[in-house]
Amino acid sequence: GQSLEQPSEVTAVEGAIVQINCTYQTSGFYGLSWYQQHDGGAPTFLSYNALDGLEETGRFSSFLSRSDSYGYLLLQELQMKDSASYFCAVNQAGTALIFGKGTTLSVSS
Amino acid sequence: NAGVTQTPKFRVLKTGQSMTLLCAQDMNHEYMYWYRQDPGMGLRLIHYSVGEGTTAKGEVPDGYNVSRLKKQNFLLGLESAAPSQTSVYFCASIPQDRAVEQFFGPGTRLTVL
C-alpha cells in the first residue's frame, strides 16, 4: 500500500526552529510537496523537492532524500501565524497528490 | 482571477438526500480533483479528471459520481447521502500533468444527519 508518516503534533515557541519529518512508501514517486493549512482553510502550497537536497524559500526549507524515502520541512524564526497543520504529499504522475495525515504545529509566545 | 471556487460553502443533508457540489476554476487548468478531509486525516482523493469529458476514480470513490462537461467545471454528486459522507470537500486543479503546485478551493463543509 501507499503511506506517508509524519508526527501528529509539534509544539514550539516564537523565534524557535522546528523540523517536521515525513517518511513515505509509495509507487510512482516524482516529488515531495509540503502544504500548509490553517484551521478551516484551504491547503496552500509551501515547497517542493524533486531531487535530493535542500530547497529554501524564505523562513521555510524542505529537504528530500530519495534513497531513504524521507523528507522534512524546516521552519525558522517561528511566528504565531505559523500555527497551522502541515502536510507532506507525494506527487505522482497522472493522478494526484497522496497526502500524509498532517502535523499540527502550535507556536506559543 | 477568482482561482478555484466551490459552491456551496456549507450544506446540511438528511440521510438519503442527493446533492451536487460545484467546483469552478478560471485558470484554464486541465486537471481537476475532488478530495475529502476528515478530522485528523489528510486529504483523500475521491475522483479526478485529466481533461474535459474525462473522469477517473481515486482512493475513496464509493457513493460519489462526477462529471466534467466543461473544462472549467468539475461536479461532485452524492446520489444518496450517508452520515459517513459528513466531511469537508476540497476541489483542486493543476495546469497539466506533473505540475508542482495544486490550487485548492475554499472547501465545502457537508453534514449528513
Short mmCIF file of C-alpha atoms in Angstrom, two decimals:
data_model
loop_
_atom_site.label_atom_id
_atom_site.label_comp_id
_atom_site.label_asym_id
_atom_site.label_seq_id
_atom_site.Cartn_x
_atom_site.Cartn_y
_atom_site.Cartn_z
CA GLY A 1 0.00 0.00 0.00
CA GLN A 2 0.91 3.65 -0.07
CA SER A 3 1.61 5.52 3.12
CA LEU A 4 3.18 8.69 4.46
CA GLU A 5 4.15 9.05 8.09
CA GLN A 6 4.58 12.34 9.92
CA PRO A 7 4.26 13.33 13.58
CA SER A 8 0.75 14.28 14.62
CA GLU A 9 1.73 17.26 16.77
CA VAL A 10 4.66 19.58 17.33
CA THR A 11 4.90 22.50 19.75
CA ALA A 12 7.42 25.33 19.78
CA VAL A 13 7.89 28.91 20.94
CA GLU A 14 8.16 32.05 18.86
CA GLY A 15 11.57 32.53 17.32
CA ALA A 16 12.48 28.86 17.52
CA ILE A 17 13.25 26.39 14.73
CA VAL A 18 11.15 23.30 14.17
CA GLN A 19 11.58 20.32 11.85
CA ILE A 20 8.67 18.19 10.65
CA ASN A 21 9.73 14.83 9.28
CA CYS A 22 7.98 12.75 6.65
CA THR A 23 8.71 9.21 5.54
CA TYR A 24 6.87 7.74 2.61
CA GLN A 25 6.21 4.44 0.94
CA THR A 26 4.53 4.96 -2.43
CA SER A 27 4.72 3.97 -6.06
CA GLY A 28 5.19 6.34 -8.96
CA PHE A 29 7.04 8.95 -6.91
CA TYR A 30 8.32 12.03 -8.71
CA GLY A 31 8.42 14.60 -5.94
CA LEU A 32 7.55 15.53 -2.35
CA SER A 33 5.43 18.58 -1.60
CA TRP A 34 4.52 20.43 1.58
CA TYR A 35 1.25 22.21 2.19
CA GLN A 36 0.09 24.45 4.99
CA GLN A 37 -3.48 24.53 6.22
CA HIS A 38 -4.87 26.96 8.75
CA ASP A 39 -7.97 25.99 10.69
CA GLY A 40 -10.96 25.88 8.38
CA GLY A 41 -8.94 26.97 5.39
CA ALA A 42 -7.74 25.51 2.13
CA PRO A 43 -4.33 23.86 1.86
CA THR A 44 -1.74 26.17 0.35
CA PHE A 45 1.47 25.13 -1.34
CA LEU A 46 4.72 25.73 0.53
CA SER A 47 7.55 23.81 -1.06
CA TYR A 48 8.52 21.02 -3.43
CA ASN A 49 11.51 18.71 -3.85
CA ALA A 50 12.07 16.53 -6.88
CA LEU A 51 15.77 15.91 -6.30
CA ASP A 52 17.83 15.13 -3.21
CA GLY A 53 18.86 18.14 -1.20
CA LEU A 54 17.59 21.29 0.39
CA GLU A 55 15.22 23.85 -1.10
CA GLU A 56 14.97 27.19 0.69
CA THR A 57 12.05 29.61 0.47
CA GLY A 58 12.38 32.41 2.97
CA ARG A 59 11.91 31.11 6.51
CA PHE A 60 10.89 27.68 5.21
CA SER A 61 13.18 25.00 3.83
CA SER A 62 12.44 21.50 2.65
CA PHE A 63 14.75 18.53 2.28
CA LEU A 64 14.49 15.27 0.38
CA SER A 65 16.44 12.03 0.39
CA ARG A 66 15.01 9.75 -2.26
CA SER A 67 17.20 6.82 -1.26
CA ASP A 68 15.83 6.99 2.29
CA SER A 69 12.25 7.83 1.23
CA TYR A 70 12.47 10.68 3.69
CA GLY A 71 11.97 14.40 3.73
CA TYR A 72 11.47 17.21 6.19
CA LEU A 73 10.13 20.73 6.41
CA LEU A 74 12.20 23.19 8.42
CA LEU A 75 10.55 26.30 9.77
CA GLN A 76 12.82 29.00 11.16
CA GLU A 77 12.14 32.14 13.20
CA LEU A 78 8.73 30.80 14.14
CA GLN A 79 5.86 33.26 14.37
CA MET A 80 2.43 32.85 15.93
CA LYS A 81 0.90 32.87 12.44
CA ASP A 82 2.82 29.67 11.65
CA SER A 83 0.42 27.77 13.92
CA ALA A 84 -1.31 25.50 11.42
CA SER A 85 -1.35 21.96 10.08
CA TYR A 86 1.44 20.91 7.73
CA PHE A 87 1.03 18.08 5.25
CA CYS A 88 3.64 16.27 3.26
CA ALA A 89 2.37 14.88 0.00
CA VAL A 90 3.84 12.67 -2.69
CA ASN A 91 3.41 13.83 -6.27
CA GLN A 92 2.53 11.04 -8.65
CA ALA A 93 2.37 11.42 -12.42
CA GLY A 94 -1.04 11.15 -13.99
CA THR A 95 -3.05 11.02 -10.81
CA ALA A 96 -2.99 13.21 -7.73
CA LEU A 97 -1.22 14.01 -4.52
CA ILE A 98 -1.05 11.36 -1.81
CA PHE A 99 -1.22 13.19 1.49
CA GLY A 100 0.07 12.36 4.93
CA LYS A 101 -2.28 12.81 7.89
CA GLY A 102 -0.73 16.13 8.81
CA THR A 103 1.25 17.64 11.67
CA THR A 104 -0.39 20.24 13.88
CA LEU A 105 2.13 22.93 14.83
CA SER A 106 1.36 25.07 17.84
CA VAL A 107 3.51 28.15 18.35
CA SER A 108 3.35 29.88 21.71
CA SER A 109 4.75 33.19 22.87
CA ASN B 1 -8.83 35.77 -11.42
CA ALA B 2 -11.02 34.09 -8.84
CA GLY B 3 -8.87 30.95 -8.91
CA VAL B 4 -10.75 27.88 -7.69
CA THR B 5 -14.23 28.43 -6.26
CA GLN B 6 -16.63 25.97 -4.65
CA THR B 7 -20.39 26.11 -4.22
CA PRO B 8 -21.93 25.83 -1.66
CA LYS B 9 -19.70 26.62 1.33
CA PHE B 10 -21.90 24.76 3.82
CA ARG B 11 -24.70 22.24 3.49
CA VAL B 12 -26.72 20.01 5.78
CA LEU B 13 -28.43 16.98 4.28
CA LYS B 14 -30.64 14.23 5.62
CA THR B 15 -29.69 10.63 5.01
CA GLY B 16 -30.81 9.58 1.54
CA GLN B 17 -30.94 13.05 0.04
CA SER B 18 -28.92 13.92 -3.03
CA MET B 19 -26.84 16.96 -3.88
CA THR B 20 -24.20 18.29 -6.25
CA LEU B 21 -21.10 20.22 -5.30
CA LEU B 22 -19.72 22.57 -7.92
CA CYS B 23 -16.08 23.38 -8.45
CA ALA B 24 -15.11 26.09 -10.93
CA GLN B 25 -11.68 27.34 -11.99
CA ASP B 26 -10.81 30.22 -14.27
CA MET B 27 -7.15 29.36 -14.83
CA ASN B 28 -7.68 27.09 -17.85
CA HIS B 29 -6.30 24.13 -15.91
CA GLU B 30 -6.51 20.68 -17.45
CA TYR B 31 -6.51 18.52 -14.31
CA MET B 32 -9.09 18.80 -11.55
CA TYR B 33 -9.53 16.82 -8.34
CA TRP B 34 -12.04 16.20 -5.59
CA TYR B 35 -10.71 15.38 -2.12
CA ARG B 36 -12.39 14.80 1.21
CA GLN B 37 -10.85 15.66 4.55
CA ASP B 38 -11.95 14.12 7.82
CA PRO B 39 -10.77 15.15 11.30
CA GLY B 40 -7.18 14.13 11.95
CA MET B 41 -6.79 12.89 8.43
CA GLY B 42 -5.04 14.12 5.37
CA LEU B 43 -6.89 14.71 2.16
CA ARG B 44 -8.09 11.62 0.35
CA LEU B 45 -8.77 11.60 -3.36
CA ILE B 46 -12.35 10.81 -4.41
CA HIS B 47 -12.31 11.32 -8.19
CA TYR B 48 -10.24 13.27 -10.64
CA SER B 49 -10.29 14.47 -14.25
CA VAL B 50 -7.39 14.90 -16.66
CA GLY B 51 -9.43 16.91 -19.14
CA GLU B 52 -12.87 17.88 -20.36
CA GLY B 53 -15.10 14.85 -20.72
CA THR B 54 -12.83 12.51 -18.74
CA THR B 55 -13.07 11.27 -15.16
CA ALA B 56 -11.35 8.60 -13.10
CA LYS B 57 -11.71 7.04 -9.67
CA GLY B 58 -9.44 7.92 -6.80
CA GLU B 59 -8.85 6.30 -3.44
CA VAL B 60 -12.38 6.63 -1.98
CA PRO B 61 -14.89 6.86 -4.89
CA ASP B 62 -17.79 4.82 -3.48
CA GLY B 63 -21.02 6.78 -3.08
CA TYR B 64 -19.88 9.61 -5.34
CA ASN B 65 -20.17 10.43 -9.02
CA VAL B 66 -18.52 13.19 -11.02
CA SER B 67 -18.81 14.95 -14.34
CA ARG B 68 -16.54 17.30 -16.31
CA LEU B 69 -18.71 18.54 -19.16
CA LYS B 70 -16.87 21.84 -19.36
CA LYS B 71 -13.16 22.34 -18.81
CA GLN B 72 -13.67 24.92 -16.11
CA ASN B 73 -16.20 22.97 -14.04
CA PHE B 74 -15.95 19.72 -12.08
CA LEU B 75 -19.11 18.49 -10.36
CA LEU B 76 -19.26 16.04 -7.47
CA GLY B 77 -22.57 14.28 -6.88
CA LEU B 78 -23.92 12.39 -3.92
CA GLU B 79 -26.89 10.29 -5.06
CA SER B 80 -27.99 9.06 -1.63
CA ALA B 81 -26.13 10.78 1.18
CA ALA B 82 -24.97 8.81 4.22
CA PRO B 83 -23.64 10.04 7.59
CA SER B 84 -20.24 8.59 6.62
CA GLN B 85 -20.06 11.27 3.94
CA THR B 86 -20.02 14.05 6.52
CA SER B 87 -16.74 15.75 5.70
CA VAL B 88 -15.05 18.81 4.25
CA TYR B 89 -14.72 18.56 0.49
CA PHE B 90 -11.92 20.31 -1.37
CA CYS B 91 -11.54 20.78 -5.06
CA ALA B 92 -8.14 21.40 -6.62
CA SER B 93 -6.63 21.93 -10.04
CA ILE B 94 -3.29 21.96 -11.85
CA PRO B 95 -2.49 23.27 -15.32
CA GLN B 96 -1.09 19.98 -16.68
CA ASP B 97 0.35 16.64 -15.58
CA ARG B 98 3.39 16.86 -13.30
CA ALA B 99 2.70 20.48 -12.44
CA VAL B 100 4.12 21.07 -9.00
CA GLU B 101 1.52 23.18 -7.21
CA GLN B 102 -2.09 22.20 -6.70
CA PHE B 103 -4.50 25.12 -6.33
CA PHE B 104 -7.27 24.44 -3.84
CA GLY B 105 -10.73 25.87 -3.47
CA PRO B 106 -12.01 27.08 -0.08
CA GLY B 107 -13.89 23.86 0.67
CA THR B 108 -17.46 22.76 1.25
CA ARG B 109 -18.44 21.64 4.73
CA LEU B 110 -21.10 18.93 4.41
CA THR B 111 -23.04 17.40 7.28
CA VAL B 112 -25.30 14.41 6.72
CA LEU B 113 -27.78 13.74 9.53
#
